Each structure stands twice: as structure tokens, then as C-alpha cells.
Coordinates of C-alpha atoms in Angstrom, one line a residue:
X77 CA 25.4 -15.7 9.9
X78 CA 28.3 -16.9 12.3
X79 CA 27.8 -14.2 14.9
X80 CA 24.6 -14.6 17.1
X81 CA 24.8 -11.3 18.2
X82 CA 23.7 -9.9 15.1
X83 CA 20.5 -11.9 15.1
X84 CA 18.4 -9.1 14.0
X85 CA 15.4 -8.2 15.9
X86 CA 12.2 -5.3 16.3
X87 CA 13.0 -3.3 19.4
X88 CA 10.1 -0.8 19.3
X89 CA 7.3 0.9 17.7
X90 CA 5.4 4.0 17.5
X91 CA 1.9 5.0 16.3
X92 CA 0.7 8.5 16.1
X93 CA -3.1 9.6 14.5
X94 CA -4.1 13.2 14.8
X95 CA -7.8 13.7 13.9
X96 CA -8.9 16.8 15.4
X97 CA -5.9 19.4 16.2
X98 CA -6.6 22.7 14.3
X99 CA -4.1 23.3 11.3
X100 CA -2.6 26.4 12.9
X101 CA -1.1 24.0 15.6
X102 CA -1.1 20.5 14.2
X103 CA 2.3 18.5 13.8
X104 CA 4.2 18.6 10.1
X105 CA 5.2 16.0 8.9
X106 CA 8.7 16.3 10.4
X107 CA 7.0 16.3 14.1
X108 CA 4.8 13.7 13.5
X109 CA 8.0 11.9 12.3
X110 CA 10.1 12.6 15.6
X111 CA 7.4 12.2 18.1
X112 CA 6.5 8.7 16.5
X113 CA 10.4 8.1 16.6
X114 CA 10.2 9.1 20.5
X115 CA 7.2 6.8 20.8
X116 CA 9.4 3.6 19.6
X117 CA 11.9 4.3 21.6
X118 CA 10.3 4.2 24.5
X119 CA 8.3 1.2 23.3
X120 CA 12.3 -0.4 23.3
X121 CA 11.6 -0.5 27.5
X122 CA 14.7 1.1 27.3
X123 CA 14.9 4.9 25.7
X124 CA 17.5 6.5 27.3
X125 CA 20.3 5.2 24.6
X126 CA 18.5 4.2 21.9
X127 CA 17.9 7.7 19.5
X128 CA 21.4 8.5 20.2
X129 CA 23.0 4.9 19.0
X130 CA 20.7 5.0 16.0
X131 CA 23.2 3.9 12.8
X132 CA 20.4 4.3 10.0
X133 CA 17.7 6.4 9.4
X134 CA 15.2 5.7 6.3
X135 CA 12.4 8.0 5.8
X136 CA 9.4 6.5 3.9
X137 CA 8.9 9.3 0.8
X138 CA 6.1 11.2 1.4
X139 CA 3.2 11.6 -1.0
X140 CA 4.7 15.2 -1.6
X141 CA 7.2 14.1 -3.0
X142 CA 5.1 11.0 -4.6
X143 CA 2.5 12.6 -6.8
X144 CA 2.6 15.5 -9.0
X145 CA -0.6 16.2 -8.0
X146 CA -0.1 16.3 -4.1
X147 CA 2.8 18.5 -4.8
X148 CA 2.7 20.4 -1.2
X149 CA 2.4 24.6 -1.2
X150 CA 3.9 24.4 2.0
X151 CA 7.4 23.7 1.5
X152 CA 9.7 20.3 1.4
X153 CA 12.6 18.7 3.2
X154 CA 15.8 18.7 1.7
X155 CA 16.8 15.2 3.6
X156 CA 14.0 14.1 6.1
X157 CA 16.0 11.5 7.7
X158 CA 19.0 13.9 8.4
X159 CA 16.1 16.4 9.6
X160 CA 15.0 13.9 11.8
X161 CA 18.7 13.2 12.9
X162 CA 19.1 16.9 14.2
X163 CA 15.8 16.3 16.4
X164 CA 16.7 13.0 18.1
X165 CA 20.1 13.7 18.5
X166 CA 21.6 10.8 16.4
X167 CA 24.3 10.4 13.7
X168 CA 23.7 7.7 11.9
X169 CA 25.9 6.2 8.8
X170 CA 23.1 6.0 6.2
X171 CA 19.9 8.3 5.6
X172 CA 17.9 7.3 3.1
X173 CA 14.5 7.9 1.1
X174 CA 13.5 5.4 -0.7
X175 CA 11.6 5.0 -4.1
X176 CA 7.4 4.9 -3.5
X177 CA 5.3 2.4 -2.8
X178 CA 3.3 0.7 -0.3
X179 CA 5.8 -2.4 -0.1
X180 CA 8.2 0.2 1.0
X181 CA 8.4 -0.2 4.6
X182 CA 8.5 -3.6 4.5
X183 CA 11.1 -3.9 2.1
X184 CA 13.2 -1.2 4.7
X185 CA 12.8 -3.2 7.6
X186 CA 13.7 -6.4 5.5
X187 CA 17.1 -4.3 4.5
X188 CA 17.7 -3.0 7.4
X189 CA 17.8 -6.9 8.8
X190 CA 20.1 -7.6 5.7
X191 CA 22.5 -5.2 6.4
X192 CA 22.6 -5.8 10.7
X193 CA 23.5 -9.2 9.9
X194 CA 26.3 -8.4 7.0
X195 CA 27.6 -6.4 10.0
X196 CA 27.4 -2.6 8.1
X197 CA 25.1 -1.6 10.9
X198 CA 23.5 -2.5 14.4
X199 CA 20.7 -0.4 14.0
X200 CA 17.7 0.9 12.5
X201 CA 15.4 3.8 12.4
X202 CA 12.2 3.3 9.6
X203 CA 9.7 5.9 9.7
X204 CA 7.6 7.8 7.9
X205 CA 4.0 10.1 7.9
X206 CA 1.5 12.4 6.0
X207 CA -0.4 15.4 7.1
X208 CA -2.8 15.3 3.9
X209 CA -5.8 16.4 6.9
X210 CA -3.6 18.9 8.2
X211 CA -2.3 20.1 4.8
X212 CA -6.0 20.0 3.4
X213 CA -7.8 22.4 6.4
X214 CA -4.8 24.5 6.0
X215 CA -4.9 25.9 2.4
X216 CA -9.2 25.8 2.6
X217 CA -8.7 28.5 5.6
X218 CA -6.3 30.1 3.6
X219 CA -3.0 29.6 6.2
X220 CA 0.8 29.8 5.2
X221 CA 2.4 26.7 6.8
X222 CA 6.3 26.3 6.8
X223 CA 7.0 22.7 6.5
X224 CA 10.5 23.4 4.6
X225 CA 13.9 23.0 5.9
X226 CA 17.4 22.7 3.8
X227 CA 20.1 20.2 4.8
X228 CA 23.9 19.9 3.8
X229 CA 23.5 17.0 1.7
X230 CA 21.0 14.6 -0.4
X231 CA 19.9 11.8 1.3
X232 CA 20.4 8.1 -0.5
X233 CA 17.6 8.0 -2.7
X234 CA 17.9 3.8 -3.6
X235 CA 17.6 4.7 -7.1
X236 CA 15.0 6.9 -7.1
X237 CA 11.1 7.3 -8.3
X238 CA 9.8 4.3 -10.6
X239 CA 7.9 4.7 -13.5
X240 CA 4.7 2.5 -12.6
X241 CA 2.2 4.3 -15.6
X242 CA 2.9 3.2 -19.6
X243 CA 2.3 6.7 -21.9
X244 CA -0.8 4.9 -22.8
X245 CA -2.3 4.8 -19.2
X246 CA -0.9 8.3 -18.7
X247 CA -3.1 10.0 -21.7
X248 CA -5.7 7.9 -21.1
X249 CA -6.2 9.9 -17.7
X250 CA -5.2 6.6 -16.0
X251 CA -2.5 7.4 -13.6
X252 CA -5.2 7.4 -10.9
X253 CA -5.3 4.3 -8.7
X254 CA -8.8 4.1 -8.6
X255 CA -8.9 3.7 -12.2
X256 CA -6.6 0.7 -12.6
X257 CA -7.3 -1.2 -9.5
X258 CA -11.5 -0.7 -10.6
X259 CA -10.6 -2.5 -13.6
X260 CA -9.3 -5.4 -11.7
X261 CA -12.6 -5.4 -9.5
X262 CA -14.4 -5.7 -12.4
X263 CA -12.4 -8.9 -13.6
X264 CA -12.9 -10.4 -10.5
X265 CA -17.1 -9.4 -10.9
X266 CA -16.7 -11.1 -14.7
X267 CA -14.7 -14.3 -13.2
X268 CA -17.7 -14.6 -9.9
X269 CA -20.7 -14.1 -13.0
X270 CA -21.9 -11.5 -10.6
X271 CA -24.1 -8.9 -11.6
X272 CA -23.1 -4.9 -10.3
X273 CA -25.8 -5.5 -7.4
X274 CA -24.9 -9.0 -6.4
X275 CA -21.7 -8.1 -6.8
X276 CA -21.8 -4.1 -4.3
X277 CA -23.3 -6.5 -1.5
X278 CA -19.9 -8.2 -1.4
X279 CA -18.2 -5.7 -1.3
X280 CA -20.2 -4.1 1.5
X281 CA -20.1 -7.4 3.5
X282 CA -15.8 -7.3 3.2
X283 CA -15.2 -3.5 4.0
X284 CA -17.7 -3.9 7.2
X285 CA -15.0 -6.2 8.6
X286 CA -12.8 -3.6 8.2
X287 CA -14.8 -1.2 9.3
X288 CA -15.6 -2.8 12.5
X289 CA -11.7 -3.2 13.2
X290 CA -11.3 0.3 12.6
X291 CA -13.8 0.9 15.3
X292 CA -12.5 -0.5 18.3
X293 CA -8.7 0.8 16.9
X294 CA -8.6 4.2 18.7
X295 CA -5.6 5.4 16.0
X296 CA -8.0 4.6 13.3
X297 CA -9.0 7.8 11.2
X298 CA -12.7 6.7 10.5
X299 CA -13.6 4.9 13.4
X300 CA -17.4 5.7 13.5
X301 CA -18.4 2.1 12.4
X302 CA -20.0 1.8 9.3
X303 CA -22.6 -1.0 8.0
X304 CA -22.1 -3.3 4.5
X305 CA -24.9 -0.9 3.5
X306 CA -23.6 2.5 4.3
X307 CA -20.4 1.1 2.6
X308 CA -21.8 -0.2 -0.8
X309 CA -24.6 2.5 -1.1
X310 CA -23.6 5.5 -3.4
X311 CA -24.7 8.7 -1.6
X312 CA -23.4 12.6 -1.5
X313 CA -21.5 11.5 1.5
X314 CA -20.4 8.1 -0.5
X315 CA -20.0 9.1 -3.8
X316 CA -18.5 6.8 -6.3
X317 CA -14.3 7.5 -6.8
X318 CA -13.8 4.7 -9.4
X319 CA -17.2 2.8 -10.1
X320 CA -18.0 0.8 -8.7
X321 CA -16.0 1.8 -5.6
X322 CA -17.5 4.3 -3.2
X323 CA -15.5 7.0 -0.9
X324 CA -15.8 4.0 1.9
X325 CA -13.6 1.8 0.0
X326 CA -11.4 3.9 -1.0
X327 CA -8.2 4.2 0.8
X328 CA -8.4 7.4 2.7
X329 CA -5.0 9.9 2.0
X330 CA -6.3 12.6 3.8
X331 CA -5.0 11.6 7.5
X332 CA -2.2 12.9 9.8
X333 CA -0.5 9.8 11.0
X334 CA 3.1 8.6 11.6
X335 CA 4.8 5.5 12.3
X336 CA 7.9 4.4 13.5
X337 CA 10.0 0.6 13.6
X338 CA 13.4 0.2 15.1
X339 CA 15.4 -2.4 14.4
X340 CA 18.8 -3.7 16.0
X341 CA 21.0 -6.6 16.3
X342 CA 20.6 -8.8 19.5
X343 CA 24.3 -7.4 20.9
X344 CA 22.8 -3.6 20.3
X345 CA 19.5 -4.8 22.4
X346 CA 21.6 -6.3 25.6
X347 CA 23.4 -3.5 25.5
X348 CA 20.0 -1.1 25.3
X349 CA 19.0 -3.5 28.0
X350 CA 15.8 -4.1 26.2
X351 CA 13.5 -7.1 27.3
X352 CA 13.1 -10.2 26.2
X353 CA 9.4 -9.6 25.9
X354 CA 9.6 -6.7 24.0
X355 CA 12.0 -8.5 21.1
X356 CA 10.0 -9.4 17.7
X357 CA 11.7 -11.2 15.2
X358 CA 11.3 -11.1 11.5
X359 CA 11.3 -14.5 10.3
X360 CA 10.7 -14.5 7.4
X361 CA 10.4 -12.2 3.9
X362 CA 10.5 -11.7 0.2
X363 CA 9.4 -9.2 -2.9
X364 CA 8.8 -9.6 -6.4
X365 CA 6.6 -7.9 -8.7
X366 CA 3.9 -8.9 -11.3
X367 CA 3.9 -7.3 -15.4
X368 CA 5.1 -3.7 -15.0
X369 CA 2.6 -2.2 -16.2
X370 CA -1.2 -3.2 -15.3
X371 CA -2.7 -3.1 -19.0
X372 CA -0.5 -5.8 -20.5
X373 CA -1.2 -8.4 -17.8
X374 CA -2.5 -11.2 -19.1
X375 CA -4.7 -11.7 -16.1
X376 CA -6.4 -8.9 -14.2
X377 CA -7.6 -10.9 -11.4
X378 CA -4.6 -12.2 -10.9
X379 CA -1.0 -11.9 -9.1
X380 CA 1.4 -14.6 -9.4
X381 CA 4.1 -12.5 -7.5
X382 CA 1.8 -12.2 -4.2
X383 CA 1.4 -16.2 -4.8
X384 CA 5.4 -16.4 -4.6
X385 CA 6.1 -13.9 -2.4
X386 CA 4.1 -15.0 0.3
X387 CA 4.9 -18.8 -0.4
X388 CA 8.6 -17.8 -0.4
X389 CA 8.2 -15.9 3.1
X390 CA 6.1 -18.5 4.9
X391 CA 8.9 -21.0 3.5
X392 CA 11.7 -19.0 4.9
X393 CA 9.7 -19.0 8.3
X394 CA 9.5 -22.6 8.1
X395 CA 5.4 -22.2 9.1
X396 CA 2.4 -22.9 7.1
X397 CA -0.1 -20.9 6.5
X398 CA -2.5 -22.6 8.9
X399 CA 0.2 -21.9 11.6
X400 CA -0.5 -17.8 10.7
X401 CA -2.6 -16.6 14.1
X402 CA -3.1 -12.8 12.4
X403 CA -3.0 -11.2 8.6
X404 CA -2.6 -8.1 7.9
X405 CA -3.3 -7.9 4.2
X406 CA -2.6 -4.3 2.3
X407 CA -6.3 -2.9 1.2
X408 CA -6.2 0.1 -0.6
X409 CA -8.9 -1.0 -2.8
X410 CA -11.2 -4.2 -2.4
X411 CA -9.2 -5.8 -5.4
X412 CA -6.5 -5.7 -3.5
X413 CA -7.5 -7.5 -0.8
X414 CA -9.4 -10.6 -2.7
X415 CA -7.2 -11.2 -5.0
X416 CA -4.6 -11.2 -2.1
X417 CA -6.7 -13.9 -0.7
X418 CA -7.1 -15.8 -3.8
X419 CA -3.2 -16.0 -4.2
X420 CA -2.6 -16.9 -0.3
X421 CA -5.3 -19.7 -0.3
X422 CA -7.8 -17.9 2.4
X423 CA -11.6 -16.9 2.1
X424 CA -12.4 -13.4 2.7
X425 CA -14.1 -14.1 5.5
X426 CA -11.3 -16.3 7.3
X427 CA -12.2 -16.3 11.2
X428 CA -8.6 -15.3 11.8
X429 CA -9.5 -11.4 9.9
X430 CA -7.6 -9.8 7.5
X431 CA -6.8 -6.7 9.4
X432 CA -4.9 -5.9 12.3
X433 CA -5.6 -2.0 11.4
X434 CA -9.0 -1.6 10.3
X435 CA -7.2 -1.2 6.5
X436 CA -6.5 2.0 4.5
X437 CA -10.5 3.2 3.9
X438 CA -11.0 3.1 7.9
X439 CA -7.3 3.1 9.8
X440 CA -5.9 5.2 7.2
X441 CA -4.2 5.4 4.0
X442 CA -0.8 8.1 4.8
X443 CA 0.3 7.2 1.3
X444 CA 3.4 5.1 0.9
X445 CA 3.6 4.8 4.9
X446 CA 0.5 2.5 5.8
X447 CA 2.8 -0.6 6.2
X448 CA 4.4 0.8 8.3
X449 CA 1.5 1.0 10.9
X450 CA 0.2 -2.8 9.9
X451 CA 3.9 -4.0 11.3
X452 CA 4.0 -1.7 14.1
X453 CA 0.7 -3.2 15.4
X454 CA 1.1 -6.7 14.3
X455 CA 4.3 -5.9 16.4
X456 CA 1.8 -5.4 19.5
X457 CA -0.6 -7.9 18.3
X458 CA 2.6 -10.9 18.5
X459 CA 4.1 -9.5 22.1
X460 CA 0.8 -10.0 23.6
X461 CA 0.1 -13.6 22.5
X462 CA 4.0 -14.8 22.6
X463 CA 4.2 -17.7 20.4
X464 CA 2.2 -16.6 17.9
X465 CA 3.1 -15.9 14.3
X466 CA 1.5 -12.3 12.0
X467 CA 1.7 -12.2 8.3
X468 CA 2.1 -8.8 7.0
X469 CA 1.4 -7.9 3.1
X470 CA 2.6 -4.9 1.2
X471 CA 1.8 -3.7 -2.4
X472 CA 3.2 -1.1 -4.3
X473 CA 2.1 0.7 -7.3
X474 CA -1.4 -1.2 -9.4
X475 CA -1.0 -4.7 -7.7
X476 CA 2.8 -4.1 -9.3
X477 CA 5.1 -4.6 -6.6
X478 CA 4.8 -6.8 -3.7
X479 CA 6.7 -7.4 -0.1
X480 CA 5.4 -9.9 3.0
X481 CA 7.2 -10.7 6.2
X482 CA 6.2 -13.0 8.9
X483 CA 6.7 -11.7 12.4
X484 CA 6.3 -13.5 15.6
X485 CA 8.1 -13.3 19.7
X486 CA 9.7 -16.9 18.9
X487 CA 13.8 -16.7 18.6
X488 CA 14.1 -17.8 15.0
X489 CA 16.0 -21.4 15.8
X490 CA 18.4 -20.5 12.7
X491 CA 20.3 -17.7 11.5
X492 CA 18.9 -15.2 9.2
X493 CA 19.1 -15.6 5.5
X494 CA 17.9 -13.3 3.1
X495 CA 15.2 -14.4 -0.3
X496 CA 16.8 -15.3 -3.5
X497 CA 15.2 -12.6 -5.1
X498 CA 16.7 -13.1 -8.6
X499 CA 15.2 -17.0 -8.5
X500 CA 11.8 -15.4 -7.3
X501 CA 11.5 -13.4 -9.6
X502 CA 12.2 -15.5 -12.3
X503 CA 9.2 -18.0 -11.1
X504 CA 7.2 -14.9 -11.1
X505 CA 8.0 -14.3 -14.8
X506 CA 7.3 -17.6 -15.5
X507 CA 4.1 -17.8 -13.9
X508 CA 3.0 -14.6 -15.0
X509 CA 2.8 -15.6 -18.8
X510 CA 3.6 -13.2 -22.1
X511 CA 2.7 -9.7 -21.7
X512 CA -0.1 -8.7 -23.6
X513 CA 0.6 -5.7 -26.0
X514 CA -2.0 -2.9 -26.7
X515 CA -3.2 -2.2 -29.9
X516 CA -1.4 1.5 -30.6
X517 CA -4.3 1.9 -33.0
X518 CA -7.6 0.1 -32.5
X519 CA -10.2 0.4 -35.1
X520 CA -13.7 -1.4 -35.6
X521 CA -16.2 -3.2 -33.3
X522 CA -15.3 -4.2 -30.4
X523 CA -16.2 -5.0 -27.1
X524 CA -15.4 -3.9 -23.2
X525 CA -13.4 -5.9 -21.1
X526 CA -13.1 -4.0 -18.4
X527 CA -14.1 -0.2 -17.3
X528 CA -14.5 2.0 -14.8
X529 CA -15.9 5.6 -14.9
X530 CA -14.0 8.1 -12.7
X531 CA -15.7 10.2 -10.7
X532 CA -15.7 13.9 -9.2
X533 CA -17.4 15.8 -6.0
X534 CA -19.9 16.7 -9.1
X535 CA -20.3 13.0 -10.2
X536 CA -18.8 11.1 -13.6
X537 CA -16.1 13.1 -15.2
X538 CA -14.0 10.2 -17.5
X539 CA -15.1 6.6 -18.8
X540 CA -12.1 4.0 -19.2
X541 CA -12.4 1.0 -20.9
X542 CA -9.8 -2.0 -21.5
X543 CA -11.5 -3.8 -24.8
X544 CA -10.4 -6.3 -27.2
X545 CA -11.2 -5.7 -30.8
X546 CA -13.4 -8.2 -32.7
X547 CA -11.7 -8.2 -35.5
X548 CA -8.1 -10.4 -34.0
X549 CA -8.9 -9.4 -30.5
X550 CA -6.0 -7.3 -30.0
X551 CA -6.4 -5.3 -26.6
X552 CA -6.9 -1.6 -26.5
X553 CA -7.4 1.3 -23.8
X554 CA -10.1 4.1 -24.6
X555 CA -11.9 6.5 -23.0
X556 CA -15.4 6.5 -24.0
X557 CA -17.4 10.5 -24.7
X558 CA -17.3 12.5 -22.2
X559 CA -21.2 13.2 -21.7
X560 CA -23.0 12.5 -19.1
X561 CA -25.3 10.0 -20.2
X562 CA -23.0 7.5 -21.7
X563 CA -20.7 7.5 -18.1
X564 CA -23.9 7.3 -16.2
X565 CA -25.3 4.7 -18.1
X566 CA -22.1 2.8 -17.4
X567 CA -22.9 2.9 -13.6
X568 CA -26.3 2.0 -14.4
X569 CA -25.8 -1.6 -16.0
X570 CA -23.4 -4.1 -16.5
X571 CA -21.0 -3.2 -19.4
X572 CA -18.6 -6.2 -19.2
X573 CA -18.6 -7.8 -22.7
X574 CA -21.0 -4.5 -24.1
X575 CA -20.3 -3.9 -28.0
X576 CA -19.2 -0.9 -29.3
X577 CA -16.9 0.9 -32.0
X578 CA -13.3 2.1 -31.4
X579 CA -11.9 4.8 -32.6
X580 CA -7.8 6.0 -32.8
X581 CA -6.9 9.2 -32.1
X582 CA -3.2 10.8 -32.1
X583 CA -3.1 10.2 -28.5
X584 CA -6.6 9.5 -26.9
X585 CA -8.6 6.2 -28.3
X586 CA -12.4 6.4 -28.0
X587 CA -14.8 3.7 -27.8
X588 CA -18.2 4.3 -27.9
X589 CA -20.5 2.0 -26.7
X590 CA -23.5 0.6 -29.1
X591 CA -27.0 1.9 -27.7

């Protein structure tokens, strides 16, 4: 970068939580959007030009639009950033949605750096929301809520929705994150030797930091406060999702809450006349992802991109990892966050926290949008101890793709430069070993492992097991029968390494466990 003036930097924020405004009158997801948009702006010190001179809008894609299941009754947008456009009164070159994922926003604001310095813009809108809460209390009181609105054109779509389930997981009754990412918790149970009791204390103990984040955070959706006890401890208010994960540590969809980043060159922030203390630079950043798909990783307790990624973006920052004042690491599921630890080189109870938010269980989880919200405050978090350096980590998908940046008030001291990403990824591959094929037709004894039994408001519904067989140890997926005593014997004692018989069917294997 030759120019200085297109150094780029984070001008302004927004945070919006709704938690108790009746569904008759409670923002969409378009005015959450716009009034989270306002918010930033102001943050910029500055408002009066900013919305006007905006030169890219991305909207985050909404869960909507994300999963088939969360398919909304009340109507889409045609192009939510051009929607958006109309409201602020901007006309910007670019309006874009992006593909899913939680590493999305990151990723964004990481473009939208790329392109301020190549000169194709000077700014940068990034937003996004839910209104799962709003959209939930609505169709239980029976209401008929307009959230539609058509536009002239399609927005820039990046290339579109990922495939992030194989068939296999898919008619397995997999493509459920709490499936997948339980399997990975009980990896890391299997690698600890802990037993399911030893093992639910632990993961009380970690959520209650969240927790207790959450509950001095006043945009935090759950912000009650909650003990290691009432987090581990099924109950009818804590039921199990994926076993051996309860409700509280499960990232929580149903929320109305938007966020909003802008971004601009240094020229574009003189001219705003925003102040010096109000300038966060990104100084660092990368992505990579680990095997595609979650069932032919060689390694469930494991990410070698997360390793990379965040080794490439501390590099790129020229810091260390001791020199990190705040984390922020992405916590949909406890798996997430440990073996995000693991691959950083941090303890899960490392003085410095692991939340600026309060996480996805307690802050919130507004479906591919959360990051969004982690960099917003780790924005605040840097302004008010200039100096300082945050760490913000994004996943996407079933520990699949993977995005960190490091923010801090410092001037970076040289010019921007984007991640080899191609090189990166290629160490990933590396690291990441072979792929491990599934068996297309296991057959014989065999034994788990790893499982999980999804559950319902009326308790198990589906047992899922990754086994190996014992004849060549080929791995297979199965779902075990369906009756209630084999799934809640599952929850009942530890099944890692339990014997069994596999069966193939035309497109559902079953394994049955031995009595």
C-alpha cells in the first residue's frame, strides 16, 4: 500500500438486543438492521455524512435464508443490503450477501479492508440480525407479520450457499449442529479419560464464566446468571439438545439482536472528521478451513486450521499471543471453545477470559451474525484501554471454516497486507492428514467411537454413533433403534468404546449396541 490514506480503519459500531417488546410491535429484521446501522454511525463521533458516503453494503445472511428448517412464514427480502440502502439514504457500489457461516463477518470486514486499500472503495457498511424471539412469539399467538420487500435487482451473493453436510450425515439425521459438534465433545471426554460426571462438571465450571460475563453485559439475551450446576444439570428447564449438552450450552438462536461495523479508509475518516480515539485498526487476519466434512476427519478433537489461522493472524500483527489483553473466542458449543483453546495454546480458565460477550448460550447466538457483535464490542473493549490488543475467533459450519482478526487503537506501523491464503491453506491440508472414508456399507461387530443422542421438548428422539468396525476398522455412521431404552441408556453410562453389531441399510446404517 503506497497511499497512507487508505490505511483502513473501524470507524463505528452498533449493538441492538430486544428481549421483551411484544411481537405485534417488535423490529424485523430489516429495522433491527437500520437502527443498528444508525447506532454505528453515530458511534463514528461524526454521523452526519457517514450513511450517505457509504460505498458497500454487505448484509450477513440471515438464518431464513440459512436453514431449510428456519424457513420464515413471514416473508423475505429480495436484497437486504439495497433494502437497507433505501432506509439510510446511501448508494453504494457493491451490496452483497454473503454465503453462511459464523466466520462470515469477520471475513467481511477482512474484505472490506482488502478492497479500501486496492482503492475499489473507501467504505464499509457490515451488518446483519435475527428476530428468531420475535418470529417465534409471533406464529405461537397466531400473528401475520410482513417482513417481505422486493427490490430491482439480486444482491452479490459471493458464490452462494456451501454444502457443509456429506449425504451420509444428511440421512443420518445429522445436519443438526448439536449432533456433530457433541461428537467432538465426546472426543475430547475420550482424550481427558473422563467419565460423563467428571466430565458435565467441566463443562459447568467453563459455561459459568460465560455465564457470568453475560450477566453484567446488559445486551446479553440470558443475563440472569446461572451456576456450573444449573448449567450441567439436565432438568425440564435444561433438557439435554445433543447429550451431553444441555439447553445452557447450547447456542441460543432464538434472540432479536443486530449488529453493525463500519469501515473506511483513513482519507474517508478526516474527511468524516472522526476522532483519533474512536479509530480501531484491524491488524491482523486470516481463514482456512479443516476436512470439509466433519465425519472423515481424522481427528475429532482437533483443528489444525484454527492452529494456522490464528498463528498466521497474530504473525501478521507482529504480536504474540501473550501480548493478547482480551479473546473473544466463538462458543456455540463447548467443543468449540476447548478445542479453540487447545489449538491457540491457552487454558480454559486463562485470567485474561474467553469472552468479551458472555458467548452464544448467554449473549446470544443471531445465527451467522454473532461475530459480528464479538468485534463490535471487542471494538469498545480496545478504545477504552488504548494500546491494548483483542483477538477475535470465528467458525463456520462443524469446526469447518475458520476466520480471526486481531484488533487494537495502535496505528499499525506498516501498511496493510492481506494472508496468503492459498499457502495457508495448504499447511492446513498438510497438517490435517488423509481424510478418513466411511464405510458405505458396515457390517459385523463393532464398536462406538463417538455418539450423541438428540434430543426433543419430549426427551431422546435419535441415537448417532461414529464407530469403527472390528473387523479392518473401517469408520461408519449409524443411528442406533429408535426406542426409548437403548437412547436413554446412552445418557445413562459411558458408551465410548461400547460393542455392538452394525447393520447396512439402503440409506440408514444401524448399530445396535450389545446389552
Amino acid at each position: 500500500m503506497s497511499d497512507p490514506g487508505r490505511n483502513p480503519v473501524i470507524v463505528g459500531v452498533g449493538q441492538i438486543t430486544d428481549k421483551e417488546t411484544a411481537p405485534g410491535v417488535a423490529r424485523s429484521p430489516l429495522g433491527l438492521m437500520v437502527d443498528a446501522t444508525r447506532l454505528a454511525a453515530r458511534d463514528t463521533g461524526a454521523p452526519a455524512a457517514v450513511l450517505s458516503g457509504i460505498d458497500s453494503i454487505t448484509a450477513i445472511r440471515s438464518f431464513n435464508d440459512t436453514v431449510p428448517a428456519f424457513k420464515s412464514p413471514f416473508g423475505r427480502l429480495a436484497n437486504a443490503p439495497w433494502s437497507i440502502a433505501q432506509r439510510i439514504g446511501a448508494s453504494p457500489r457493491e451490496f452483497l450477501y454473503p454465503p453462511s457461516g459464523g466466520d462470515v463477518p469477520q471475513r467481511m470486514v477482512t474484505r472490506a479492508c482488502e478492497q479500501i486499500v486496492a482503492g475499489a472503495i473507501s467504505s464499509a457498511l457490515i451488518v446483519g440480525s435475527e428476530a428468531q424471539r420475535t418470529e417465534r412469539n409471533a406464529k405461537r399467538a397466531g400473528l401475520a407479520l410482513d417482513w417481505s420487500e422486493d427490490a430491482p435487482f439480486a444482491p452479490d451473493e459471493l458464490g452462494g450457499m456451501e454444502v457443509l453436510y456429506s449425504p451420509t450425515e444428511v440421512a443420518h439425521g445429522m445436519r443438526v449442529p448439536a449432533v456433530i459438534y457433541a461428537l467432538f465433545e465426546q472426543a475430547l471426554r475420550a482424550r481427558k479419560r473422563l467419565t460423563p460426571a467428571q466430565r458435565a462438571i467441566e463443562l459447568g465450571r467453563l459455561c459459568a464464566g460465560f455465564a457470568a460475563i453475560a450477566q453484567a453485559n446488559p445486551l446479553a439475551a440470558r443475563n440472569e446468571g446461572y451456576s456450573a450446576e444449573d448449567i450441567a444439570t439436565a432438568s425440564p428447564k435444561n433438557r439435554y439438545v445433543g447429550f451431553p449438552y444441555t439447553r445452557l450450552m447450547t447456542a441460543n438462536v432464538y434472540v432479536d439482536q443486530g449488529a453493525a461495523i463500519i469501515v473506511a479508509s483513513e482519507a474517508r475518516a478526516d474527511e468524516w472528521g472522526v476522532p483519533q480515539d474512536r479509530r480501531v485498526y484491524l491488524h491482523g487476519s486470516a481463514h482456512g478451513h479443516d476436512e470439509w466434512f466433519a465425519t472423515e476427519r481424522s481427528r475429532l478433537d482437533r483443528s489444525p486450521a484454527i492452529h494456522r489461522v490464528v498463528r498466521e493472524t497474530l504473525d501478521s500483527a507482529g504480536i504474540g499471543i501473550d501480548q493478547v489483553s482480551r479473546f473473544d473466542l466463538y462458543s456455540c458449543f463447548v467443543s468449540a471453545i476447548e478445542v479453540a483453546c487447545d489449538e491457540i495454546g491457552i487454558a480454559t480458565d486463562d485470567p485474561r477470559g474467553l469472552t468479551v460477550t458472555g458467548g452464544l448460550s448467554f449473549f446470544g447466538g443471531p445465527g451467522n451474525n454473532y461475530v459480528s457483535h464479538s468485534i463490535a464490542e471487542m471494538v469498545d473493549r480496545v478504545r477504552a484501554r488504548p494500546g491494548s490488543y483483542g483477538l477475535v475467533t470465528a467458525n463456520g459450519g462443524l469446526l469447518t471454516k475458520h476466520a480471526a482478526g486481531v484488533y487494537s487503537t495502535v496505528r499499525p506501523a506498516t501498511p496493510w497486507r492481506s494472508s496468503d491464503d492459498d499457502r495457508l491453506q495448504a499447511d492446513i491440508d498438510v497438517a490435517s492428514g488423509p481424510k478418513v472414508p466411511l464405510n458405505p456399507a458396515p457390517a459385523g461387530s463393532a464398536k462406538i467411537e463417538s455418539y450423541t443422542v438428540l434430543n426433543g421438548p419430549d426427551g431422546p428422539e435419535r441415537g448417532v454413533v461414529l464407530g469403527r468396525l472390528v473387523e479392518g476398522g473401517s469408520r461408519f455412521v449409524a443411528n442406533t433403534p429408535a426406542d426409548r431404552a437403548t437412547l436413554q441408556r446412552l445418557q445413562e453410562i459411558d458408551a465410548l468404546g461400547l460393542g455392538g453389531r452394525v447393520t447396512a441399510g439402503e440409506m440408514v446404517n444401524i448399530f445396535t449396541p450389545d446389552a
